[in-house]
mmCIF file of C-alpha atoms in Angstrom:
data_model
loop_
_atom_site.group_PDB
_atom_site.id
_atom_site.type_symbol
_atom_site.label_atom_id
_atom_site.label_comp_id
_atom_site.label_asym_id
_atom_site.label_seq_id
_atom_site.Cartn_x
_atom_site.Cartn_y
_atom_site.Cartn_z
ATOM 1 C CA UNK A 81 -9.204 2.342 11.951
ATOM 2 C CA UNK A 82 -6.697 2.976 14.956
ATOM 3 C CA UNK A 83 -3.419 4.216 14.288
ATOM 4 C CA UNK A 84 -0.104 3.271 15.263
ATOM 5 C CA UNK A 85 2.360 5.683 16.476
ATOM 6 C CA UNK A 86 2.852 9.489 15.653
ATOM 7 C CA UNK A 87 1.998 10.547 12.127
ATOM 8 C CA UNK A 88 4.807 13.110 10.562
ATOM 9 C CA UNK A 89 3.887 16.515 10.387
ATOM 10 C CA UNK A 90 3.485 16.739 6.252
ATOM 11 C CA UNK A 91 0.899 14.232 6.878
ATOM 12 C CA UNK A 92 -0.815 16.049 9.485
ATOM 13 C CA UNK A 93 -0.854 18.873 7.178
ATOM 14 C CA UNK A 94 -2.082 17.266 4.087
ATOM 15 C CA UNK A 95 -4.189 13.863 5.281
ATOM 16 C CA UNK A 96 -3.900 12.257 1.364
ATOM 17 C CA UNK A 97 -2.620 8.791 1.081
ATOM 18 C CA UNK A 98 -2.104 7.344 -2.178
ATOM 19 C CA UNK A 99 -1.902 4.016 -3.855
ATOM 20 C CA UNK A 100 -0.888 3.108 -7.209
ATOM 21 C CA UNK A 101 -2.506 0.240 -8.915
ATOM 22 C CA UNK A 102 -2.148 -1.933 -12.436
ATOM 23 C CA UNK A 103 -5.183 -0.919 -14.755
ATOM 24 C CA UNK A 104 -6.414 -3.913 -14.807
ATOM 25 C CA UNK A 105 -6.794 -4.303 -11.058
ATOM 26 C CA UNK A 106 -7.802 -0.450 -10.572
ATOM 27 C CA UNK A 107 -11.019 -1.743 -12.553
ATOM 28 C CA UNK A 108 -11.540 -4.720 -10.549
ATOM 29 C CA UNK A 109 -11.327 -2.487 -7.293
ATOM 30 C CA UNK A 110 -14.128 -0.354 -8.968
ATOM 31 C CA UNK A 111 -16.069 -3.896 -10.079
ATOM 32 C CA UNK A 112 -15.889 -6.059 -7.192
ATOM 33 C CA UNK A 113 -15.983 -2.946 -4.633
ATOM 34 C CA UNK A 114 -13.171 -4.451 -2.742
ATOM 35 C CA UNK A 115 -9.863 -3.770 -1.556
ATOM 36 C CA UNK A 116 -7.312 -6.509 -1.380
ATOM 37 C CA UNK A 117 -4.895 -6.823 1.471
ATOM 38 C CA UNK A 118 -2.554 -9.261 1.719
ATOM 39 C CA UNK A 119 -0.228 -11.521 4.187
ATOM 40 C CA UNK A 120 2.739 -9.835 4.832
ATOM 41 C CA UNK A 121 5.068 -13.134 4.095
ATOM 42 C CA UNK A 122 3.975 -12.299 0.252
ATOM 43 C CA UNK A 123 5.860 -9.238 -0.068
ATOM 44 C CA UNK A 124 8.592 -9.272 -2.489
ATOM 45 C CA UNK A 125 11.669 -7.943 -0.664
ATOM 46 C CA UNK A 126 13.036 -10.150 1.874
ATOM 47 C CA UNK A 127 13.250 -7.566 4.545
ATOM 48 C CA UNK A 128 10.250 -6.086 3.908
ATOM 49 C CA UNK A 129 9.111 -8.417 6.668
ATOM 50 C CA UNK A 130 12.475 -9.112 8.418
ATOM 51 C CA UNK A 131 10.896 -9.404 12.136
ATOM 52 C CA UNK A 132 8.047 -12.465 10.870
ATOM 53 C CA UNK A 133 10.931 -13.341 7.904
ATOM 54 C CA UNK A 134 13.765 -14.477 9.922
ATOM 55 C CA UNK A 135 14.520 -17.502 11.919
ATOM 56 C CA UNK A 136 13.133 -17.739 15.528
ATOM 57 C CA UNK A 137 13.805 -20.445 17.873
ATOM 58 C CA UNK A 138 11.793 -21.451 20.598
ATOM 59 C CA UNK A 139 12.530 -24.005 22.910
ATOM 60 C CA UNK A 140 15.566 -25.115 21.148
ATOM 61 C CA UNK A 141 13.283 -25.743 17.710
ATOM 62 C CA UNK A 142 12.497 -23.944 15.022
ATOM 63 C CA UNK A 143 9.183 -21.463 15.373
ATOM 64 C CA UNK A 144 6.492 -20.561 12.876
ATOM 65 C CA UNK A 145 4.623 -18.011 14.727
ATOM 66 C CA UNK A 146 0.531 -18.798 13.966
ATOM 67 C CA UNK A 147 -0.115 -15.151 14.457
ATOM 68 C CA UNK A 148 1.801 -14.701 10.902
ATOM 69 C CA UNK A 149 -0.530 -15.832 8.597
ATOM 70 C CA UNK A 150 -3.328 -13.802 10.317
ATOM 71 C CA UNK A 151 -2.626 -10.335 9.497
ATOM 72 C CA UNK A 152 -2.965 -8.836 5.775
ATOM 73 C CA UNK A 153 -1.484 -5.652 4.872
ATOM 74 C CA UNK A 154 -1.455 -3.059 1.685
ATOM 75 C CA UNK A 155 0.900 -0.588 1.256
ATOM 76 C CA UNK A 156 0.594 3.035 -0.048
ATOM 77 C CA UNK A 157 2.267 5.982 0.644
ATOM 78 C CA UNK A 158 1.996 10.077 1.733
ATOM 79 C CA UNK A 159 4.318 11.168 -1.286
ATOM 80 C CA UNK A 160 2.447 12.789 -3.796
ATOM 81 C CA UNK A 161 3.666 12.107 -7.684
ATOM 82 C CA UNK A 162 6.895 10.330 -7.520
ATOM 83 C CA UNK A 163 8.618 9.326 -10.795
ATOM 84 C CA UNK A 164 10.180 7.230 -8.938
ATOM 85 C CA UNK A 165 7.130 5.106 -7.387
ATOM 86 C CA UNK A 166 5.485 4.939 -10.396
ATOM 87 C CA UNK A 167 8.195 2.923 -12.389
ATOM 88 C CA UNK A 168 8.655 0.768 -8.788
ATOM 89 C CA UNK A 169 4.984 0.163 -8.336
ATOM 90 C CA UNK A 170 3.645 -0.422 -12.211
ATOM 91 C CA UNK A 171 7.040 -2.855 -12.762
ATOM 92 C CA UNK A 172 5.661 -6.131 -11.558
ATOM 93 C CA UNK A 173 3.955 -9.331 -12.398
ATOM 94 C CA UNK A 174 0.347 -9.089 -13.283
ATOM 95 C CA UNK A 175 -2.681 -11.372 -12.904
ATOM 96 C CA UNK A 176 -1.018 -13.540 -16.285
ATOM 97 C CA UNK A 177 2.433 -13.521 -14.271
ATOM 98 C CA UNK A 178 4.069 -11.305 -16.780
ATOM 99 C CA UNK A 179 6.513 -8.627 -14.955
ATOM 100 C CA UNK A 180 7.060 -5.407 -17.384
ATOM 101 C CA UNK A 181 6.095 -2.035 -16.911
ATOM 102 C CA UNK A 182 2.657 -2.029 -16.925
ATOM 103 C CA UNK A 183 -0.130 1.221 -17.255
ATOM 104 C CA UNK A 184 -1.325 1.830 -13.756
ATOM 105 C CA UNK A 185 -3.624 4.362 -11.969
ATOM 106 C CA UNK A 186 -3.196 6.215 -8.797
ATOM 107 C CA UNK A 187 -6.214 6.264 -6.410
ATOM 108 C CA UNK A 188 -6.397 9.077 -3.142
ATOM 109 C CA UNK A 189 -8.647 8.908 -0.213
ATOM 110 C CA UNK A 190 -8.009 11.152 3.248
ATOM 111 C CA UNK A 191 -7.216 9.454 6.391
ATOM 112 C CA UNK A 192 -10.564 10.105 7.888
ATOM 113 C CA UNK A 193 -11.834 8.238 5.285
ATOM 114 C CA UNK A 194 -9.726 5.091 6.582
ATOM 115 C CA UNK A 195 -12.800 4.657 9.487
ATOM 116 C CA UNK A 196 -15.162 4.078 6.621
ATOM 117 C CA UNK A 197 -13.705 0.345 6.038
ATOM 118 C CA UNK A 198 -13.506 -0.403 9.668
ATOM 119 C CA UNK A 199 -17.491 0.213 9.428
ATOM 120 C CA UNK A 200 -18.081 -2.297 6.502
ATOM 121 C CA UNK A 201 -15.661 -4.989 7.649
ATOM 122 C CA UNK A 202 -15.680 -7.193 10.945
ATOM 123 C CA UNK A 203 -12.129 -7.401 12.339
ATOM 124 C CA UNK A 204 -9.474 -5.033 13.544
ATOM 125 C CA UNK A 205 -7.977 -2.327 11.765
ATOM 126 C CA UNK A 206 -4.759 -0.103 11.870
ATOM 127 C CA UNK A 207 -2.336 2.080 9.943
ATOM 128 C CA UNK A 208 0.905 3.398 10.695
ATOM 129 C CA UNK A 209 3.578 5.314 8.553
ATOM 130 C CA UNK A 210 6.981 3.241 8.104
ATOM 131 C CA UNK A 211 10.217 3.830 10.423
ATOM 132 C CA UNK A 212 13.181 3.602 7.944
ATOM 133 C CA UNK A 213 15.927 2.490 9.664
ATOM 134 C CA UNK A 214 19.909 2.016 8.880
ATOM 135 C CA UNK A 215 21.321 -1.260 8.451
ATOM 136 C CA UNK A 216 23.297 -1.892 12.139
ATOM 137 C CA UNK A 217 20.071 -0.560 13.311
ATOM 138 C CA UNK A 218 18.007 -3.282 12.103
ATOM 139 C CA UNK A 219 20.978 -5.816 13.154
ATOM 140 C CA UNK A 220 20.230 -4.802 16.481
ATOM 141 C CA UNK A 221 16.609 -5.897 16.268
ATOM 142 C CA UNK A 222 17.062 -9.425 17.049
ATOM 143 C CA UNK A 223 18.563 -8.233 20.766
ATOM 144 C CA UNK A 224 15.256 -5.965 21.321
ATOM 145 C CA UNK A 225 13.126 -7.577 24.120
ATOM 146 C CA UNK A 226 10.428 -5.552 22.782
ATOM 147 C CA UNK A 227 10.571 -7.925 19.275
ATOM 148 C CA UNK A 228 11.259 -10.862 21.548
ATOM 149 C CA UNK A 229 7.998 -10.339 23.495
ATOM 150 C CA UNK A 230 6.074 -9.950 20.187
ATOM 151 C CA UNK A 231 6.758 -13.174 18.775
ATOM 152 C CA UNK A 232 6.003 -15.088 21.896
ATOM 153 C CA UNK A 233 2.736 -13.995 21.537
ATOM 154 C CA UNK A 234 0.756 -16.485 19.375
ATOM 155 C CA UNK A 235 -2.223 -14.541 18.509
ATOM 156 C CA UNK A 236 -2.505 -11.064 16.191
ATOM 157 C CA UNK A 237 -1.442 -8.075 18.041
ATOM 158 C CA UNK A 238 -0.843 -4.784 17.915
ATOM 159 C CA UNK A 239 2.733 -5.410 18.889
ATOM 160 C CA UNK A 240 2.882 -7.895 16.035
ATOM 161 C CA UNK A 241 1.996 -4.781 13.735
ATOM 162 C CA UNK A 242 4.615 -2.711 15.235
ATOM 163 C CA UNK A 243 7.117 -5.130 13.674
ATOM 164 C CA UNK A 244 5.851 -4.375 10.456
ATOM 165 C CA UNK A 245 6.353 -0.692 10.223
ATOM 166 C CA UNK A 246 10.118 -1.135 10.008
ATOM 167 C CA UNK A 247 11.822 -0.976 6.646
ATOM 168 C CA UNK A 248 15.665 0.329 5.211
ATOM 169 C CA UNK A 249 16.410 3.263 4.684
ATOM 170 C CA UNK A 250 17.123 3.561 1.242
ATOM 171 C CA UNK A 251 12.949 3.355 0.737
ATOM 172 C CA UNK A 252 12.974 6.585 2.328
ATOM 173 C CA UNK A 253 11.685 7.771 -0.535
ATOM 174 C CA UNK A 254 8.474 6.074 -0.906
ATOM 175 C CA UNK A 255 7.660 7.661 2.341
ATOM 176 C CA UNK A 256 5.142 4.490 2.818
ATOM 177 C CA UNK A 257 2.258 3.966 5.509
ATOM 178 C CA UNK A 258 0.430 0.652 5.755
ATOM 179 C CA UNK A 259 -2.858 -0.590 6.521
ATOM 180 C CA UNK A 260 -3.354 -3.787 8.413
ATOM 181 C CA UNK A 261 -5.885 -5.962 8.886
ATOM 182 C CA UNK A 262 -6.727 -8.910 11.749
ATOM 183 C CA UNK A 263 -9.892 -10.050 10.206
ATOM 184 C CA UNK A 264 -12.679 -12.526 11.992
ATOM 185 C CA UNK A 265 -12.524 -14.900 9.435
ATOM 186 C CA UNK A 266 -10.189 -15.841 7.318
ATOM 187 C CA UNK A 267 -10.288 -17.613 2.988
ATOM 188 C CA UNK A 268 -10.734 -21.581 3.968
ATOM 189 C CA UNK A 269 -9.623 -22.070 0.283
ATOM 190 C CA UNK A 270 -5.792 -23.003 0.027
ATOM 191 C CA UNK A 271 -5.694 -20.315 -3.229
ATOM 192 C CA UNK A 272 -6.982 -17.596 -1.576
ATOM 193 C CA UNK A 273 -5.148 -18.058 1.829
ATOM 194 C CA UNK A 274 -2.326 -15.409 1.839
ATOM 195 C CA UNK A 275 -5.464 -12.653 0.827
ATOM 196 C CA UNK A 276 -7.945 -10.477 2.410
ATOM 197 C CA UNK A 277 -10.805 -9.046 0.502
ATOM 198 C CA UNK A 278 -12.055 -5.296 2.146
ATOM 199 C CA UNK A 279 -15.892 -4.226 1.075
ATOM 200 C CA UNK A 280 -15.521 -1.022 0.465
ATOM 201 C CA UNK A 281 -17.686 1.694 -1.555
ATOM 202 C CA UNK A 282 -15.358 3.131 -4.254
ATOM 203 C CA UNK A 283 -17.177 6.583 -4.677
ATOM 204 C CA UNK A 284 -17.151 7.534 -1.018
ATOM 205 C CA UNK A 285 -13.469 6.086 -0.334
ATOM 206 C CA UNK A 286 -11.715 7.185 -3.359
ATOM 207 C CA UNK A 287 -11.285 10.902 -3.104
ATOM 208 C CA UNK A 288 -9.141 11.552 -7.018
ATOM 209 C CA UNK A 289 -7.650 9.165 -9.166
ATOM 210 C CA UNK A 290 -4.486 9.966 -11.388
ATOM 211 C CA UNK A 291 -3.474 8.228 -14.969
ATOM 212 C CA UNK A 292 -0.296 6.673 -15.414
ATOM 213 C CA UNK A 293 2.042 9.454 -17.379
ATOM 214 C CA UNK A 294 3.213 6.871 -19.703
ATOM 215 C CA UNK A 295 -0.414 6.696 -21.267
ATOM 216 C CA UNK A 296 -1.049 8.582 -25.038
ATOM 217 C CA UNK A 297 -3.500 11.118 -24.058
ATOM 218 C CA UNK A 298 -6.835 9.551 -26.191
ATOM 219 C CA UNK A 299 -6.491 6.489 -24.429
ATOM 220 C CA UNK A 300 -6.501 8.685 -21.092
ATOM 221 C CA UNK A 301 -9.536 10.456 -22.252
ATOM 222 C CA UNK A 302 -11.370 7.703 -23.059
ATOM 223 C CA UNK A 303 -10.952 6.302 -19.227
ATOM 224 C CA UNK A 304 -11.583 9.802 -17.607
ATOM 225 C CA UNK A 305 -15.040 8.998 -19.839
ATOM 226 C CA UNK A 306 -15.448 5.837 -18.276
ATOM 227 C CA UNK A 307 -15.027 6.454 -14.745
ATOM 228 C CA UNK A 308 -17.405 9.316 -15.383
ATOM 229 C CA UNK A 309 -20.336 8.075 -17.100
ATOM 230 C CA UNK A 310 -20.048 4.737 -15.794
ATOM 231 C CA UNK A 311 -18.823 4.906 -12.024
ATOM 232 C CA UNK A 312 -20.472 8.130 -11.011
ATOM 233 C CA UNK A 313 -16.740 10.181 -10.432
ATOM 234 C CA UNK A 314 -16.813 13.555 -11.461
ATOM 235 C CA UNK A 315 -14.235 14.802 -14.125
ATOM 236 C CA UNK A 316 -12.365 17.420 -11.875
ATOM 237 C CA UNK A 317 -11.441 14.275 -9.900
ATOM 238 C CA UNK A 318 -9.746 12.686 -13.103
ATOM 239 C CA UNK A 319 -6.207 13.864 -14.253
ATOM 240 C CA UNK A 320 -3.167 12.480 -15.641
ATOM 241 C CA UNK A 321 0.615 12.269 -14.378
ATOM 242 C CA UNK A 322 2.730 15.133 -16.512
ATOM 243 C CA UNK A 323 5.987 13.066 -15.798
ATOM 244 C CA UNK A 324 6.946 11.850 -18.618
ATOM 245 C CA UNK A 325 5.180 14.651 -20.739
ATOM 246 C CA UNK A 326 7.756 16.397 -23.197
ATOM 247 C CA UNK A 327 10.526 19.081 -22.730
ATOM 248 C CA UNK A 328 8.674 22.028 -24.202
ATOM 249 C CA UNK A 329 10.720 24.740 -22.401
ATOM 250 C CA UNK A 330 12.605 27.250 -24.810
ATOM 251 C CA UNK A 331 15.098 29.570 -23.289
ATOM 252 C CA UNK A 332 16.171 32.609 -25.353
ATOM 253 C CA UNK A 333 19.988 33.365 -24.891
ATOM 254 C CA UNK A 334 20.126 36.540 -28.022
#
């Protein structure tokens, strides 16, 4: 997997990457031995996208650049355990369309580890780590030749990419890197269209895996159990967030 631009030093440093996942879905990863990518015009937030999101003309006409709907992406980040990503990340819709807060599970793998789906998937792969940028600095975007040169070009590209590792900066705090995709061969069913399914080989790519800190502890024991006897992990790679454990501090003032 080829990477895109400079990687900050933290990251150099300490090579984890993690993603959080719904239960459900964590299990499905483990099942189906797949990661799922998807098109970048999917994402929730507007500008999460804003180079492929916003209007282009060409020729006087309205443009709908074909390279968009060839590229999948999935997000994860280089922070470690955020309070703050978990509620973002496990607040969503899931398979039944039903947005609460939902138990979720955070998986880790290394960046070296990142070459190990380029080897089981045909296609082109690349990460890079987000720019966040200020408002009047993504205004200026749409004057950038560099952008303007990217959507002329009609077929997936690294440029196209670059577009995509631009966000605000009040998501500073997710400190996110993505993973992109420009597979061979794309769904030809209409449902499946906007996704990308990754083979992958859980036990080798997953590196630890971390419990929502909103679970009661039995029902976390009883997964650490599972993913033990059943998927071959080991228990020392197995824990659960402390976040929302109890204040048990006492502080003697006599």
């Amino acid at each position: 997997m080829k990477r895109i631009g400079k990687l900050p030093p933290s990251l150099i440093e300490k090579p984890y990457i993690y993603r959080i996942e719904l239960l459900d879905r964590f299990y499905k990863l483990l099942d189906n031995k797949e990661l799922v990518f998807v098109n970048p015009d999917k994402w929730e937030d507007p500008l999460e996208n804003l180079i492929f999101n916003a209007r282009v003309i060409k020729d006087g006409k309205s443009f709908q650049n074909p390279a968009k709907e060839k590229i999948f992406s999935q997000c994860w980040s280089y922070e470690g355990d955020s309070y703050g990503i978990w509620k973002i990340y496990t607040t969503k819709a899931d398979d039944k369309g039903i947005v609460k807060r939902h138990m979720g599970v955070r998986i880790t793998t290394r960046l070296d580890r990142l070459n190990k789906l380029s080897k089981l998937n045909n296609g082109q792969y690349f990460y890079g780590v987000i720019d966040y940028k200020w408002k009047y600095e993504l205004d200026q975007l749409v004057k950038s030749r560099q952008i303007r040169e990217a959507l002329r070009i009609t077929t997936p590209d690294k440029k196209h990419l670059e577009t995509l590792l631009l966000k605000r900066k009040c998501y500073s705090f997710e400190n996110e890197i993505r993973l992109f995709a420009i597979p061979e061969k794309i769904s030809a069913s209409k449902s499946e269209k906007h996704l990308f399914r990754l083979a992958l080989n859980p036990k080798d790519f997953i590196s630890s895996v971390r419990f929502d800190p909103g679970m009661e502890y039995q029902e976390f024991k009883t997964h650490k159990d599972r993913l033990v006897k059943q998927y071959g992990f080991k228990p020392m790679q197995i824990t659960q967030s402390t976040y929302f454990k109890k204040n048990r501090y006492t502080i003697d003032i006599s």
